[in-house]
Short mmCIF file of C-alpha atoms in Angstrom, two decimals:
data_model
loop_
_atom_site.label_atom_id
_atom_site.label_comp_id
_atom_site.label_asym_id
_atom_site.label_seq_id
_atom_site.Cartn_x
_atom_site.Cartn_y
_atom_site.Cartn_z
CA LEU A 512 4.85 14.70 -5.18
CA GLY A 513 4.32 11.60 -3.09
CA GLU A 514 5.52 8.28 -1.79
CA SER A 515 6.27 4.88 -3.34
CA VAL A 516 2.77 4.48 -4.81
CA ALA A 517 3.28 7.72 -6.72
CA ARG A 518 6.74 6.50 -7.67
CA GLY A 519 5.42 3.37 -9.42
CA PHE A 520 7.09 0.91 -7.05
CA LEU A 521 8.31 -2.27 -8.84
CA TYR A 522 7.43 -0.73 -12.25
CA GLU A 523 9.85 2.18 -12.13
CA PRO A 524 11.70 3.14 -14.31
CA TYR A 525 9.55 1.56 -17.05
CA ILE A 526 6.16 2.85 -15.89
CA THR A 527 5.63 5.71 -13.44
CA PRO A 528 2.42 7.60 -12.59
CA ALA A 529 4.15 10.90 -13.47
CA SER A 530 5.13 9.77 -16.97
CA VAL A 531 1.69 8.25 -17.60
CA LEU A 532 -0.07 11.42 -16.42
CA GLU A 533 2.19 13.65 -18.52
CA LYS A 534 1.44 11.63 -21.67
CA MET A 535 -2.31 11.63 -20.99
CA LEU A 536 -2.36 15.40 -20.55
CA ASN A 537 -0.28 16.08 -23.67
CA ASP A 538 -2.37 13.67 -25.76
CA ASN A 539 -5.41 15.78 -24.92
CA MET A 540 -3.82 19.20 -25.51
CA GLU A 541 -2.68 20.59 -28.83
CA GLU A 542 -1.55 24.17 -28.34
CA ARG A 543 0.71 23.66 -25.31
CA GLU A 544 2.95 21.01 -23.81
CA VAL A 545 2.79 19.98 -20.16
CA GLU A 546 5.92 19.03 -18.24
CA ILE A 547 5.58 17.09 -14.99
CA ILE A 548 8.51 17.15 -12.58
CA ASP A 549 8.58 13.90 -10.63
CA LEU A 550 9.60 14.61 -7.02
CA THR A 551 8.23 11.37 -5.58
CA CYS A 552 10.34 9.39 -3.13
CA LEU A 553 10.20 5.87 -1.70
CA GLY A 554 9.18 5.70 1.96
CA LEU A 555 8.32 9.40 2.11
CA GLY A 556 6.61 10.41 5.36
CA LEU A 557 4.34 13.37 6.02
CA LEU A 558 6.99 15.65 7.55
CA ASP A 559 9.42 15.05 4.68
CA LEU A 560 6.62 15.61 2.17
CA GLU A 561 5.93 18.99 3.76
CA LYS A 562 9.59 19.98 3.32
CA ILE A 563 9.62 18.88 -0.34
CA CYS A 564 6.43 20.88 -0.99
CA LYS A 565 8.11 24.00 0.35
CA ASP A 566 11.34 23.38 -1.58
CA ALA A 567 9.36 22.67 -4.77
CA MET A 568 8.22 26.30 -4.86
CA LEU A 569 11.72 27.21 -6.04
CA LEU A 570 10.79 25.51 -9.34
CA GLU A 571 7.86 27.93 -9.76
CA PRO A 572 5.27 25.24 -10.57
CA ASP A 573 1.86 26.01 -12.11
CA MET A 574 0.20 23.30 -10.04
CA ILE A 575 0.90 20.86 -7.22
CA VAL A 576 -0.25 17.24 -7.54
CA ILE A 577 0.12 15.16 -4.40
CA PHE A 578 -0.40 11.39 -4.39
CA ALA A 579 0.17 10.27 -0.79
CA GLY A 580 -1.39 9.06 2.44
CA ASN A 581 -0.08 5.52 2.93
CA ASN A 582 2.87 6.56 5.13
CA TRP A 583 1.06 9.08 7.28
CA LYS A 584 0.14 7.06 10.35
CA VAL A 585 2.13 8.04 13.43
CA MET A 586 4.23 5.04 14.46
CA ILE A 587 4.28 3.52 17.94
CA HIS A 588 7.95 4.44 18.43
CA ASP A 589 7.04 8.10 17.79
CA LEU A 590 4.81 8.28 20.87
CA SER A 591 5.95 10.56 23.69
CA ASP A 592 6.77 9.45 27.22
CA GLU A 593 3.44 10.91 28.34
CA ASP A 594 1.64 8.80 25.74
CA ARG A 595 3.45 5.68 26.93
CA LYS A 596 2.52 6.40 30.55
CA GLU A 597 -1.10 6.75 29.48
CA LEU A 598 -0.95 3.41 27.70
CA LEU A 599 0.59 1.66 30.71
CA SER A 600 -2.13 3.06 32.95
CA ALA A 601 -4.82 1.28 30.90
CA ASN A 602 -6.47 -1.66 32.64
CA GLY A 603 -5.65 -4.75 30.57
CA GLN A 604 -4.23 -5.42 27.12
CA TYR A 605 -7.51 -4.83 25.28
CA LYS A 606 -8.01 -1.34 26.74
CA MET A 607 -4.34 -0.55 26.20
CA LEU A 608 -4.59 -1.41 22.48
CA LYS A 609 -7.77 0.62 22.10
CA LYS A 610 -6.12 3.55 23.85
CA MET A 611 -3.06 3.18 21.61
CA GLY A 612 -5.29 3.32 18.51
CA SER A 613 -7.01 6.42 19.84
CA ILE A 614 -3.70 8.19 20.56
CA ILE A 615 -2.25 7.28 17.16
CA LYS A 616 -5.36 8.52 15.35
CA HIS A 617 -5.37 11.79 17.31
CA LYS A 618 -1.69 12.49 16.63
CA THR A 619 -1.96 11.48 12.97
CA VAL A 620 -4.95 13.75 12.37
CA ALA A 621 -3.11 16.64 14.07
CA GLN A 622 -0.13 16.16 11.73
CA ILE A 623 -2.40 15.98 8.67
CA ASN A 624 -4.19 19.19 9.70
CA GLN A 625 -0.86 20.96 10.12
CA PHE A 626 0.35 19.77 6.72
CA MET A 627 -2.87 20.80 4.96
CA ASP A 628 -2.64 24.27 6.52
CA VAL A 629 0.94 24.63 5.28
CA LEU A 630 -0.12 23.42 1.83
CA ALA A 631 -2.97 25.94 1.78
CA LYS A 632 -0.57 28.79 2.55
CA LEU A 633 1.78 27.66 -0.23
CA SER A 634 -1.14 27.47 -2.64
CA GLN A 635 -2.39 30.94 -1.76
CA SER A 636 0.98 32.71 -1.63
CA ASN A 637 2.08 31.24 -4.97
CA ASP A 638 -1.40 31.37 -6.58
CA ILE A 639 -1.33 27.74 -7.71
CA PRO A 640 -4.02 25.05 -7.44
CA VAL A 641 -3.54 21.81 -5.50
CA VAL A 642 -4.77 18.42 -6.71
CA PHE A 643 -4.80 15.63 -4.12
CA VAL A 644 -4.88 11.99 -5.19
CA ILE A 645 -6.18 9.90 -2.26
CA PRO A 646 -4.77 6.35 -2.32
CA GLU A 647 -6.79 3.15 -2.26
CA ASN A 648 -5.57 -0.23 -1.01
CA ASN A 649 -5.76 -3.87 -2.07
CA LEU A 650 -8.88 -4.68 -0.05
CA LYS A 651 -9.82 -8.02 -1.56
CA GLY A 652 -6.45 -9.63 -2.13
CA TRP A 653 -4.22 -8.60 0.76
CA LYS A 654 -4.13 -10.60 3.97
CA HIS A 655 -3.48 -8.12 6.78
CA ASN A 656 -3.02 -10.78 9.44
CA PHE A 657 0.67 -11.49 8.86
CA GLY A 658 1.05 -15.15 7.99
CA GLY A 659 -2.48 -15.91 9.28
CA GLU A 660 -1.62 -15.03 12.85
CA ILE A 661 -4.22 -14.28 15.50
CA PHE A 662 -3.47 -11.43 17.86
CA PRO A 663 -5.76 -12.05 20.86
CA PHE A 664 -6.20 -9.55 23.67
CA ASN A 665 -7.10 -12.47 25.92
CA VAL A 666 -4.37 -15.11 25.81
CA CYS A 667 -6.55 -17.53 27.76
CA CYS A 668 -8.80 -18.13 24.75
CA LEU A 669 -5.97 -18.56 22.23
CA ASN A 670 -6.61 -22.27 21.69
CA GLU A 671 -10.31 -21.63 21.15
CA LEU A 672 -9.51 -18.86 18.65
CA ILE A 673 -7.16 -21.15 16.70
CA GLN A 674 -9.83 -23.86 16.68
CA HIS A 675 -12.40 -21.40 15.30
CA LYS A 676 -9.92 -20.27 12.65
CA ASP A 677 -9.29 -23.85 11.51
CA GLU A 678 -13.02 -24.64 11.47
CA ILE A 679 -13.77 -21.53 9.36
CA GLU A 680 -11.11 -22.44 6.83
CA GLN A 681 -12.40 -26.01 6.65
CA ALA A 682 -16.00 -24.82 6.20
CA MET A 683 -14.97 -22.43 3.41
CA SER A 684 -12.93 -25.18 1.77
CA ASP A 685 -16.03 -27.43 1.85
CA GLY A 686 -18.22 -24.66 0.46
CA ASN A 687 -20.21 -24.29 3.70
CA TYR A 688 -20.15 -20.49 3.75
CA GLU A 689 -23.15 -20.14 6.09
CA ILE A 690 -21.30 -22.11 8.76
CA ALA A 691 -18.13 -20.16 8.05
CA LYS A 692 -20.06 -16.88 8.37
CA GLU A 693 -21.47 -17.75 11.81
CA LYS A 694 -18.09 -18.93 13.06
CA ALA A 695 -16.43 -15.77 11.69
CA LYS A 696 -18.91 -13.65 13.68
CA LYS A 697 -18.07 -15.68 16.77
CA LEU A 698 -14.38 -15.19 16.11
CA ILE A 699 -14.91 -11.42 15.94
CA GLU A 700 -16.75 -11.52 19.28
CA MET A 701 -13.75 -13.27 20.80
CA ASP A 702 -11.10 -11.12 19.07
CA ASN A 703 -12.16 -7.85 17.45
CA ILE A 704 -8.63 -6.47 17.42
CA SER A 705 -7.00 -8.51 14.65
CA SER A 706 -8.19 -8.51 11.05
CA ILE A 707 -8.63 -12.22 10.56
CA GLY A 708 -12.30 -12.53 11.59
CA TYR A 709 -13.31 -9.57 9.43
CA GLU A 710 -11.44 -11.01 6.45
CA TYR A 711 -13.25 -14.33 6.78
CA LEU A 712 -16.61 -12.57 7.10
CA ALA A 713 -15.81 -10.41 4.06
CA GLN A 714 -15.00 -13.52 2.02
CA CYS A 715 -18.35 -15.05 3.03
CA MET A 716 -20.22 -11.88 2.03
CA LEU A 717 -18.32 -11.81 -1.26
CA HIS A 718 -19.35 -15.42 -1.92
CA ASP A 719 -22.99 -14.49 -1.24
CA GLY A 720 -22.76 -11.56 -3.66
CA ASN A 721 -23.25 -8.99 -0.91
CA LEU A 722 -20.61 -6.60 -2.24
CA LEU A 723 -21.40 -3.63 0.00
CA GLN A 724 -21.08 -5.69 3.19
CA ALA A 725 -18.00 -7.45 1.81
CA ARG A 726 -16.29 -4.14 1.10
CA ASN A 727 -17.23 -2.84 4.55
CA TYR A 728 -15.63 -5.82 6.31
CA PHE A 729 -12.55 -5.69 4.06
CA GLU A 730 -12.11 -2.03 5.06
CA ILE A 731 -12.48 -2.88 8.77
CA ALA A 732 -9.85 -5.60 8.31
CA ARG A 733 -7.46 -3.08 6.76
CA ASP A 734 -8.14 -0.47 9.45
CA SER A 735 -7.44 -2.99 12.22
CA GLY A 736 -3.79 -2.73 11.21
CA ILE A 737 -3.53 0.30 13.46
CA TYR A 738 -3.46 -2.07 16.46
CA MET A 739 -0.94 -4.53 15.05
CA PRO A 740 2.62 -4.90 16.41
CA TYR A 741 3.88 -4.87 12.79
CA ASP A 742 3.04 -2.25 10.20
CA VAL A 743 1.89 -2.49 6.60
CA ARG A 744 1.62 0.88 4.94
CA CYS A 745 -1.89 1.83 3.88
CA CYS A 746 -4.28 4.75 3.76
CA TYR A 747 -6.58 4.03 6.70
CA SER A 748 -10.20 5.19 6.52
CA PHE A 749 -9.66 7.95 9.08
CA ILE A 750 -6.71 9.29 7.07
CA SER A 751 -8.68 9.24 3.82
CA HIS A 752 -11.61 10.98 5.55
CA THR A 753 -9.36 13.66 7.07
CA ILE A 754 -7.70 14.39 3.72
CA THR A 755 -11.10 14.68 2.04
CA GLU A 756 -12.53 17.05 4.65
CA ARG A 757 -9.48 19.31 4.88
CA ALA A 758 -9.08 19.39 1.09
CA LYS A 759 -12.68 20.54 0.78
CA GLU A 760 -12.07 23.22 3.41
CA HIS A 761 -9.04 24.57 1.55
CA HIS A 762 -10.65 24.22 -1.92
CA PHE A 763 -8.16 21.61 -3.11
CA LEU A 764 -9.31 19.35 -5.93
CA THR A 765 -9.36 15.66 -5.01
CA VAL A 766 -9.08 12.43 -6.94
CA ASN A 767 -10.73 10.01 -4.52
CA LEU A 768 -9.49 6.61 -5.68
CA PRO A 769 -11.44 4.67 -2.99
CA LYS A 770 -14.65 6.02 -4.57
CA LEU A 771 -13.53 5.96 -8.20
CA PHE A 772 -12.23 2.37 -8.06
CA ARG A 773 -15.75 1.26 -7.07
CA ASP A 774 -16.65 1.57 -10.77
CA ILE A 775 -14.06 -1.03 -11.79
CA GLY A 776 -14.89 -4.73 -11.70
CA ASP A 777 -17.04 -5.70 -8.72
CA GLY A 778 -16.14 -2.48 -6.91
CA ILE A 779 -13.74 -4.11 -4.46
CA PRO A 780 -10.14 -3.64 -5.63
CA GLY A 781 -7.78 -6.60 -5.50
CA TYR A 782 -4.91 -7.91 -7.57
CA ASP A 783 -6.71 -6.65 -10.67
CA LEU A 784 -5.40 -3.17 -9.75
CA PHE A 785 -2.63 -3.82 -7.20
CA ILE A 786 0.64 -5.67 -7.05
CA ASP A 787 0.79 -5.84 -3.24
CA TYR A 788 -0.93 -4.10 -0.32
CA CYS A 789 -0.96 -0.52 -1.68
CA HIS A 790 1.20 -0.31 -4.81
CA LEU A 791 -0.68 -0.20 -8.09
CA ASN A 792 -0.04 -2.53 -11.01
CA ALA A 793 0.10 -1.21 -14.58
CA ASP A 794 -3.71 -1.17 -14.92
CA GLY A 795 -4.10 0.54 -11.56
CA ILE A 796 -1.56 3.22 -12.47
CA HIS A 797 -3.32 3.99 -15.75
CA TYR A 798 -6.78 4.14 -14.17
CA ALA A 799 -5.55 6.39 -11.34
CA MET A 800 -3.82 8.77 -13.74
CA LYS A 801 -6.83 8.81 -16.10
CA TYR A 802 -9.00 10.09 -13.24
CA THR A 803 -6.28 12.57 -12.28
CA ALA A 804 -5.92 13.87 -15.85
CA GLU A 805 -9.68 14.40 -16.09
CA ILE A 806 -9.51 16.60 -12.96
CA ILE A 807 -6.47 18.57 -14.18
CA LEU A 808 -7.52 19.19 -17.81
CA PRO A 809 -10.30 21.71 -16.96
CA LEU A 810 -7.71 23.74 -15.02
CA LEU A 811 -5.73 23.94 -18.26
CA GLY A 812 -8.77 24.96 -20.31
CA HIS A 813 -9.64 21.52 -21.65
CA ILE A 814 -12.53 19.17 -20.89
CA GLY A 815 -12.87 15.62 -22.04
CA ILE A 816 -12.79 11.91 -21.28
CA VAL A 817 -9.25 10.63 -21.23
CA GLU A 818 -8.58 7.37 -23.05
CA ILE A 819 -6.17 4.85 -21.59
CA LYS A 820 -3.33 4.11 -24.03
CA LYS A 821 -0.87 1.74 -22.45
CA LYS A 822 2.79 1.85 -23.33
CA ALA A 823 4.02 -1.41 -24.83
CA LEU A 824 6.71 -2.92 -22.62
CA GLU A 825 9.04 -5.82 -23.18
CA CYS A 826 7.71 -9.03 -21.64
CA GLU A 827 11.05 -9.52 -19.88
CA LYS A 828 10.62 -6.29 -17.90
CA ILE A 829 7.05 -7.04 -16.82
CA SER A 830 8.06 -10.61 -16.02
CA ARG A 831 10.67 -9.38 -13.56
CA THR A 832 8.08 -7.07 -11.99
CA TYR A 833 5.86 -10.07 -11.22
CA PHE A 834 8.76 -12.02 -9.75
CA LEU A 835 9.72 -9.08 -7.55
CA ALA A 836 6.09 -8.76 -6.50
CA ALA A 837 6.21 -12.39 -5.37
CA LEU A 838 9.34 -11.63 -3.29
CA HIS A 839 7.81 -8.51 -1.79
CA CYS A 840 4.56 -10.28 -0.90
CA ALA A 841 6.49 -13.21 0.57
CA HIS A 842 8.34 -10.81 2.86
CA HIS A 843 4.92 -9.71 4.16
CA GLY A 844 3.57 -13.17 4.90
CA GLN A 845 1.14 -13.52 2.01
CA PRO A 846 -0.36 -16.95 1.19
CA HIS A 847 1.15 -19.48 -1.18
CA ASP A 848 -1.43 -19.00 -3.96
CA VAL A 849 -0.57 -15.29 -4.33
CA LEU A 850 3.17 -16.00 -4.62
CA TYR A 851 2.54 -18.94 -6.94
CA ASN A 852 0.33 -16.90 -9.29
CA PHE A 853 2.89 -14.10 -9.51
CA CYS A 854 5.70 -16.56 -10.29
CA CYS A 855 3.57 -18.38 -12.91
CA GLU A 856 2.74 -15.08 -14.61
CA ALA A 857 6.42 -14.12 -14.58
CA LEU A 858 7.36 -17.40 -16.25
CA ARG A 859 4.52 -17.10 -18.77
CA LEU A 860 5.74 -13.69 -19.87
CA SER A 861 9.40 -14.67 -20.03
CA PRO A 862 10.67 -18.20 -19.35
CA GLU A 863 14.18 -16.73 -19.02
CA ILE A 864 13.18 -15.30 -15.63
CA SER A 865 13.73 -18.83 -14.27
CA GLU A 866 17.49 -18.14 -14.28
CA LEU A 867 17.05 -15.19 -11.91
CA MET A 868 14.63 -17.25 -9.80
CA MET A 869 17.17 -20.06 -9.42
CA SER A 870 19.97 -17.61 -8.63
CA TYR A 871 17.85 -16.04 -5.91
CA ILE A 872 16.87 -19.44 -4.47
CA ASN A 873 20.51 -20.52 -4.33
CA LEU A 874 21.49 -17.20 -2.80
CA VAL A 875 19.03 -17.32 0.09
CA SER A 876 19.04 -21.07 0.77
CA ARG A 877 22.77 -21.78 0.98
CA LYS A 878 24.48 -21.43 4.35
CA ILE A 879 27.16 -19.10 3.13
CA VAL A 880 27.79 -15.38 3.43
CA TRP A 881 26.00 -13.60 0.57
CA LEU A 882 29.11 -11.69 -0.44
CA LEU A 883 30.98 -14.98 -0.93
CA ASN A 884 28.16 -16.72 -2.78
CA THR A 885 28.85 -17.00 -6.52
CA GLU A 886 25.15 -16.49 -7.20
CA MET A 887 25.50 -12.95 -5.85
CA ASN A 888 27.19 -11.90 -9.10
CA GLU A 889 24.29 -13.26 -11.17
CA VAL A 890 21.72 -11.43 -9.06
CA ILE A 891 23.70 -8.16 -9.24
CA LYS A 892 24.10 -8.51 -13.03
CA SER A 893 20.31 -8.66 -13.36
CA ASN A 894 20.08 -5.07 -12.03
CA ILE A 895 17.36 -6.25 -9.70
CA GLU A 896 17.83 -3.21 -7.45
CA GLU A 897 16.79 -0.93 -10.31
CA GLN A 898 13.21 -2.07 -9.77
CA TYR A 899 13.42 -3.36 -6.19
CA PRO A 900 15.69 -0.92 -4.33
CA PHE A 901 15.15 -2.64 -0.98
CA PHE A 902 16.79 -5.88 -2.12
CA PHE A 903 20.32 -4.90 -1.02
CA ARG A 904 19.34 -2.06 1.27
CA ILE A 905 21.52 -2.05 4.41
CA THR A 906 21.03 0.95 6.67
CA ASN A 907 22.91 0.17 9.87
CA ILE A 908 25.60 -1.99 11.43
CA TYR A 909 23.08 -4.55 12.73
CA GLN A 910 21.80 -5.20 9.23
CA TRP A 911 25.40 -5.55 8.04
CA ILE A 912 25.91 -8.28 10.63
CA LEU A 913 22.76 -10.07 9.47
CA PHE A 914 23.82 -9.61 5.85
CA LEU A 915 27.23 -11.15 6.51
CA CYS A 916 25.84 -14.00 8.59
#
């Protein structure tokens, strides 16, 4: 059970964590066959996950595996009138944002505690174990400051902040990381709400080979998203910590990906394991399910190291995944080099993807209603929504108006 990460977003239906886990378990068991029922759902929140967990008991499962945590933060629009009054009573924008973060954390932790208690009761009453896979995020590759924006709590120093930002980028471009490091620290002093200063400082630490400090600042940059006016789904540190503590209390088994992914590469996950901010690429899916299988196998009477055996996929399918990743990252303000690399990899795997690329470019760049654009037929024929279900997603009348205009 879980959200889009557990669904295999952009790889489904060709690769999904459930299918990979099922194969790994069956490859390591001879006398019995394991069947995994995939109840994952895109955009699944905590309250809906709780309902699915309860309904899943009708299937009489032998075990519950939950891979979730990215969609658990309470949103600003979910705050009560009393919460909003408390925010408005804060003295100044900085204190208001800090208070907002505190309220959101408190409410989120309360919801997690309630969910874990419900899960514990289900586990006990049905005598089944629970395995919790805690998500990790793209720390090194993802830029949390949407489009490089600065979000100052003091508008008076905006020009100075922008100047510091430009000077840091110039220093890093020239290879002067010591200068960039000092200016990044100054930027954080001036604006410790947005992620941008922490991201610059993390890059400097990474350049110096100080991986522990680099990871620490990358995590702070991610966690600063709790104050942002826009929202990128991720498993914040306080959410990961709460899951770990409550799982231990209820004797749930955990697959702690933030810890386990430290053993891969330089220990700071980036686009080597992810395809955007939180969704795993093929390598990431296989590593995550390998760790999960090694936790589950002893429960089934087997112990061993699980080998990763990747399923061979047609280059055309993986090529489209990379192109869709470029679209998805573009919609979230990621830099040119990320989009360029995804598109280059898509073309390397299958030059034919250029036809879909051109159809999409013509579709979005022409000043004509999409439904009347001849390129719309070509895009629909590609079955793009099979892998990227949000491409044509229209949920209300206002989006219909935008779609038609």
